[in-house]
CSV table of C-alpha atoms in Angstrom, one decimal:
chain,number,residue,atom,x,y,z
A,975,ILE,CA,48.9,-10.4,-41.8
A,976,ILE,CA,50.2,-9.4,-46.0
A,977,PHE,CA,48.1,-11.2,-48.3
A,978,GLY,CA,48.6,-11.5,-51.6
A,979,TYR,CA,48.9,-13.6,-55.2
A,980,THR,CA,47.4,-11.3,-57.5
A,981,GLU,CA,47.4,-7.7,-58.0
A,982,ILE,CA,45.0,-7.5,-55.3
A,983,LEU,CA,47.2,-6.8,-51.7
A,984,THR,CA,45.4,-8.1,-48.7
A,985,LEU,CA,46.7,-6.5,-45.2
A,986,ALA,CA,45.0,-7.3,-41.4
A,987,ILE,CA,45.7,-6.8,-38.1
A,988,LEU,CA,44.5,-9.8,-35.8
A,989,VAL,CA,44.5,-9.0,-32.2
A,990,ASN,CA,44.1,-11.9,-29.2
A,991,SER,CA,43.9,-14.0,-33.0
A,992,LYS,CA,40.6,-11.5,-34.1
A,993,LEU,CA,39.9,-9.5,-37.8
A,994,ASP,CA,40.7,-5.9,-35.7
A,995,LYS,CA,41.0,-4.0,-39.6
A,996,VAL,CA,41.8,-4.8,-42.9
A,997,LYS,CA,42.6,-3.1,-45.6
A,998,GLU,CA,42.9,-3.8,-49.6
A,999,PHE,CA,44.9,-1.5,-52.2
A,1000,ASN,CA,45.9,-2.6,-56.3
A,1001,VAL,CA,49.3,-2.4,-56.1
A,1002,LEU,CA,48.5,-1.9,-59.9
A,1003,GLU,CA,46.8,1.6,-59.3
A,1004,ASP,CA,50.5,3.3,-59.0
A,1005,ASN,CA,52.6,0.8,-59.8
A,1006,ASN,CA,55.6,1.4,-57.3
A,1007,GLU,CA,57.6,0.1,-54.7
A,1008,ASP,CA,57.7,2.7,-52.5
A,1009,LYS,CA,54.1,3.2,-52.1
A,1010,PHE,CA,53.7,-0.7,-51.9
A,1011,PHE,CA,56.5,0.1,-49.0
A,1012,ARG,CA,54.8,3.1,-47.7
A,1013,VAL,CA,50.5,1.6,-47.8
A,1014,ILE,CA,51.5,-1.4,-45.8
A,1015,SER,CA,53.3,0.9,-42.8
A,1016,SER,CA,51.5,3.2,-42.9
A,1017,PHE,CA,48.2,0.4,-41.9
A,1018,ILE,CA,50.5,-0.7,-39.4
A,1019,SER,CA,52.0,3.0,-38.0
A,1020,ASN,CA,49.4,2.5,-35.0
A,1021,THR,CA,51.0,-0.1,-33.9
A,1022,THR,CA,54.3,-1.2,-32.1
A,1023,SER,CA,55.1,-4.5,-31.9
A,1024,PHE,CA,53.4,-8.1,-33.3
A,1025,ASN,CA,53.6,-11.5,-31.5
A,1026,ASN,CA,53.6,-13.0,-35.5
A,1027,VAL,CA,53.4,-11.7,-39.3
A,1028,PHE,CA,52.0,-13.9,-41.6
A,1029,TYR,CA,53.1,-13.0,-45.3
A,1030,SER,CA,52.8,-14.5,-48.3
A,1031,CYS,CA,55.5,-16.6,-49.7
A,1032,GLY,CA,52.9,-17.8,-53.0
A,1033,PRO,CA,52.5,-19.6,-55.2
A,1034,GLY,CA,51.4,-16.3,-57.6
A,1035,GLY,CA,52.8,-12.5,-59.6
A,1036,PHE,CA,56.2,-13.1,-59.4
A,1037,THR,CA,56.2,-8.9,-59.0
A,1038,ILE,CA,53.7,-9.0,-55.4
A,1039,ILE,CA,55.4,-11.7,-53.8
A,1040,ARG,CA,59.1,-10.4,-54.4
A,1041,ARG,CA,57.0,-6.9,-52.7
A,1042,ILE,CA,56.1,-8.9,-49.8
A,1043,ILE,CA,58.9,-10.8,-49.0
A,1044,SER,CA,61.2,-7.7,-49.4
A,1045,TYR,CA,59.4,-5.9,-46.9
A,1046,VAL,CA,58.9,-8.6,-44.7
A,1047,LYS,CA,62.7,-8.9,-44.4
A,1048,ALA,CA,63.3,-5.4,-45.0
A,1049,LEU,CA,60.5,-4.8,-41.3
A,1050,LYS,CA,62.3,-7.9,-39.9
A,1051,PHE,CA,65.8,-6.7,-39.4
A,1052,LYS,CA,64.6,-3.0,-39.1
A,1053,LYS,CA,62.2,-2.7,-36.2
A,1054,PHE,CA,59.9,-6.1,-35.1
A,1055,SER,CA,63.6,-8.9,-34.9
A,1056,ASN,CA,61.9,-10.3,-31.7
A,1057,THR,CA,58.3,-11.5,-34.3
A,1058,LYS,CA,58.3,-14.4,-35.9
A,1059,PHE,CA,57.5,-13.7,-39.4
A,1060,ILE,CA,55.6,-16.8,-41.2
A,1061,GLY,CA,56.1,-17.2,-44.6
A,1062,LEU,CA,52.3,-18.9,-45.6
A,1063,ASN,CA,52.3,-21.7,-48.8
A,1064,HIS,CA,49.3,-20.5,-50.4
A,1065,LEU,CA,47.8,-23.9,-51.7
A,1066,PHE,CA,48.4,-25.0,-47.9
A,1067,ILE,CA,46.1,-22.4,-46.7
A,1068,ILE,CA,43.2,-23.2,-48.7
A,1069,SER,CA,44.0,-26.5,-48.2
A,1070,CYS,CA,43.1,-26.4,-44.5
A,1071,PHE,CA,40.6,-24.1,-45.0
A,1072,LEU,CA,38.7,-26.6,-46.2
A,1073,SER,CA,40.5,-29.4,-44.2
A,1074,HIS,CA,38.9,-27.4,-41.1
A,1075,LYS,CA,35.7,-26.3,-42.7
A,1076,TYR,CA,34.4,-29.0,-44.5
A,1077,LYS,CA,35.8,-31.8,-41.8
A,1078,ILE,CA,37.9,-33.7,-44.6
A,1079,ASN,CA,38.0,-37.1,-43.5
A,1080,ASP,CA,41.6,-38.9,-41.9
A,1081,LYS,CA,43.7,-39.9,-44.9
A,1082,GLY,CA,41.6,-38.1,-46.8
A,1083,PHE,CA,43.0,-36.7,-49.9
A,1084,ILE,CA,43.2,-32.8,-51.2
A,1085,LEU,CA,43.5,-31.1,-54.2
A,1086,SER,CA,44.8,-27.5,-53.7
A,1087,ILE,CA,44.3,-25.3,-56.4
A,1088,LEU,CA,45.0,-21.7,-57.3
A,1089,ASN,CA,44.3,-19.5,-60.6
A,1090,TYR,CA,46.0,-16.8,-61.3
A,1091,SER,CA,46.2,-15.1,-64.5
A,1092,ASN,CA,46.8,-18.0,-67.5
A,1093,ASP,CA,48.4,-19.9,-64.4
A,1094,ASN,CA,46.7,-23.2,-62.4
A,1095,PHE,CA,49.1,-24.3,-59.6
A,1096,ILE,CA,48.4,-27.2,-57.8
A,1097,GLN,CA,49.4,-29.2,-54.7
A,1098,ILE,CA,48.1,-33.0,-53.2
A,1099,TYR,CA,47.5,-33.1,-49.5
A,1100,ARG,CA,46.9,-36.6,-47.7
A,1101,LYS,CA,45.1,-35.5,-43.8
A,1102,LYS,CA,47.4,-36.7,-41.6
A,1103,ASN,CA,44.9,-36.9,-38.1
A,1104,LYS,CA,41.9,-35.1,-36.9
A,1105,SER,CA,43.3,-31.4,-36.8
A,1106,PHE,CA,43.2,-30.0,-39.6
A,1107,TYR,CA,46.5,-28.8,-40.5
A,1108,LEU,CA,48.5,-32.0,-40.1
A,1109,LEU,CA,48.4,-32.5,-43.8
A,1110,ASP,CA,50.7,-34.2,-45.7
A,1111,SER,CA,52.4,-33.2,-48.9
A,1112,LEU,CA,51.9,-36.0,-51.9
A,1113,SER,CA,53.3,-33.4,-54.7
A,1114,ASP,CA,55.3,-30.3,-55.9
A,1115,VAL,CA,53.8,-26.9,-56.0
A,1116,THR,CA,53.1,-27.1,-60.3
A,1117,SER,CA,51.8,-24.6,-62.4
A,1118,ILE,CA,49.3,-27.4,-64.7
A,1119,ASP,CA,47.0,-26.9,-67.5
A,1120,LEU,CA,43.4,-28.3,-66.1
A,1121,ASP,CA,42.4,-30.6,-69.4
A,1122,LEU,CA,45.5,-32.6,-68.1
A,1123,ILE,CA,44.6,-32.3,-64.1
A,1124,GLU,CA,43.0,-36.0,-64.4
A,1125,THR,CA,46.4,-37.8,-66.9
A,1126,TYR,CA,47.9,-35.8,-63.4
A,1127,LEU,CA,46.0,-37.4,-60.8
A,1128,GLU,CA,46.8,-40.7,-61.9
A,1129,LYS,CA,50.5,-40.9,-61.3
A,1130,PHE,CA,49.7,-40.7,-57.1
A,1131,ASN,CA,46.2,-43.6,-57.7
A,1132,LEU,CA,44.0,-40.5,-57.7
A,1133,SER,CA,41.2,-38.8,-59.6
A,1134,ILE,CA,38.6,-36.3,-59.8
A,1135,HIS,CA,36.2,-38.1,-58.1
A,1136,ASN,CA,37.8,-39.6,-54.7
A,1137,VAL,CA,39.8,-36.0,-53.8
A,1138,ASN,CA,38.4,-33.3,-51.8
A,1139,CYS,CA,39.1,-30.6,-54.3
A,1140,VAL,CA,39.2,-26.5,-53.4
A,1141,TYR,CA,39.6,-23.7,-55.8
A,1142,LEU,CA,41.6,-19.7,-55.4
A,1143,GLY,CA,41.1,-17.3,-58.4
A,1144,SER,CA,39.4,-15.7,-60.6
A,1145,ASN,CA,37.6,-17.6,-63.0
A,1146,PRO,CA,35.9,-20.8,-61.3
A,1147,ASN,CA,34.1,-21.6,-64.4
A,1148,SER,CA,37.9,-23.5,-65.4
A,1149,VAL,CA,36.8,-26.3,-62.8
A,1150,SER,CA,33.3,-27.0,-63.9
A,1151,PHE,CA,34.1,-30.4,-64.3
A,1152,PHE,CA,34.8,-31.8,-60.9
A,1153,ASN,CA,32.0,-33.2,-59.4
A,1154,SER,CA,32.6,-30.8,-56.1
A,1155,ILE,CA,34.8,-28.7,-55.7
A,1156,GLN,CA,34.9,-25.0,-53.0
A,1157,LEU,CA,35.4,-21.6,-54.2
A,1158,VAL,CA,37.6,-19.8,-51.6
A,1159,ASP,CA,38.0,-15.9,-51.2
A,1160,ARG,CA,40.1,-13.8,-49.6
A,1161,PHE,CA,37.9,-13.6,-46.5
A,1162,ASN,CA,37.8,-17.7,-46.0
A,1163,ILE,CA,41.9,-17.2,-46.5
A,1164,LEU,CA,41.6,-14.2,-43.0
A,1165,GLU,CA,39.2,-16.8,-41.0
A,1166,ILE,CA,41.5,-19.6,-41.6
A,1167,ILE,CA,44.7,-17.2,-40.8
A,1168,SER,CA,42.7,-16.2,-38.2
A,1169,LYS,CA,42.8,-19.8,-36.5
A,1170,ILE,CA,46.0,-21.1,-37.2
A,1171,SER,CA,47.3,-17.6,-35.0
A,1172,ASP,CA,45.5,-18.7,-32.2
A,1173,LEU,CA,46.5,-21.7,-32.5
A,1174,ILE,CA,49.7,-20.8,-32.2
A,1175,GLU,CA,49.8,-18.1,-29.7
A,1176,ASN,CA,47.9,-21.1,-27.4
A,1177,LYS,CA,51.3,-23.2,-28.0
A,1178,LYS,CA,48.8,-25.7,-29.3
A,1179,ILE,CA,50.9,-26.5,-32.9
A,1180,SER,CA,54.2,-28.8,-31.6
A,1181,LYS,CA,57.8,-26.8,-33.0
A,1182,THR,CA,58.1,-29.6,-35.4
A,1183,ASP,CA,55.1,-28.9,-37.1
A,1184,TYR,CA,55.6,-25.0,-37.5
A,1185,LYS,CA,59.0,-25.6,-39.3
A,1186,HIS,CA,56.9,-28.7,-41.9
A,1187,PHE,CA,53.8,-26.2,-42.6
A,1188,PHE,CA,55.5,-22.8,-42.2
A,1189,GLU,CA,58.2,-20.9,-44.3
A,1190,GLU,CA,60.9,-19.4,-42.0
A,1191,LYS,CA,63.4,-17.7,-44.3
A,1192,PHE,CA,61.6,-15.5,-46.6
A,1193,ASN,CA,62.0,-18.2,-49.7
A,1194,PRO,CA,59.8,-17.7,-52.1
A,1195,ILE,CA,57.2,-20.3,-54.0
A,1196,TYR,CA,57.2,-19.3,-56.9
A,1197,GLY,CA,55.3,-23.2,-59.4
A,1198,LYS,CA,57.4,-21.7,-62.2
A,1199,LEU,CA,60.0,-19.9,-63.0
A,1200,PRO,CA,60.1,-16.4,-62.8
A,1201,SER,CA,61.0,-15.5,-65.8
A,1202,THR,CA,57.9,-17.1,-67.4
A,1203,ASN,CA,55.3,-15.8,-65.1
């Protein structure tokens, strides 16, 4: 797992869909792309092969998303051509965590919010059936002022009172106006990716669902123009 949306990069190795080891480092402490690549390469140096590599596509910080995607592209073509590279939309992943952990009702709505710097990226999902990962995306990823969130929800005939909200970020006080909102952290992210990994390994996610929910073409999800991020 290669996960990051801020200056903190989280690396993890799963063995039989269980966390085996985890490392975090601040990419701004030595803001050097070569060191970024070396740290990840050192972390995985004792592993000869992977069934899957889960990596961040965004939204979040432009620099870390670009570096992660650059690294996994190089990894695919140099060492792990037979590995599945599975790109993750952060907003989808935290919605999956909410759906799984808190048993969201079928047809329930989820508002997923990720805060990075001064940006709040959001996306709206609706749960399809009993599977926590079968979520229909009702909106594109967008960056929005949270003061406008109620007006935005009205476009979908929703309100803050009839959506399940989940938040990833460093400023939870900014979403305190929600009656009920679940906060997630990086270890929650690792937990739900481990769960998804187990489903993939045991072929419990169909090829159709797999391609619908996960990015396979190394496309970034910025949520706004990189030049303004």
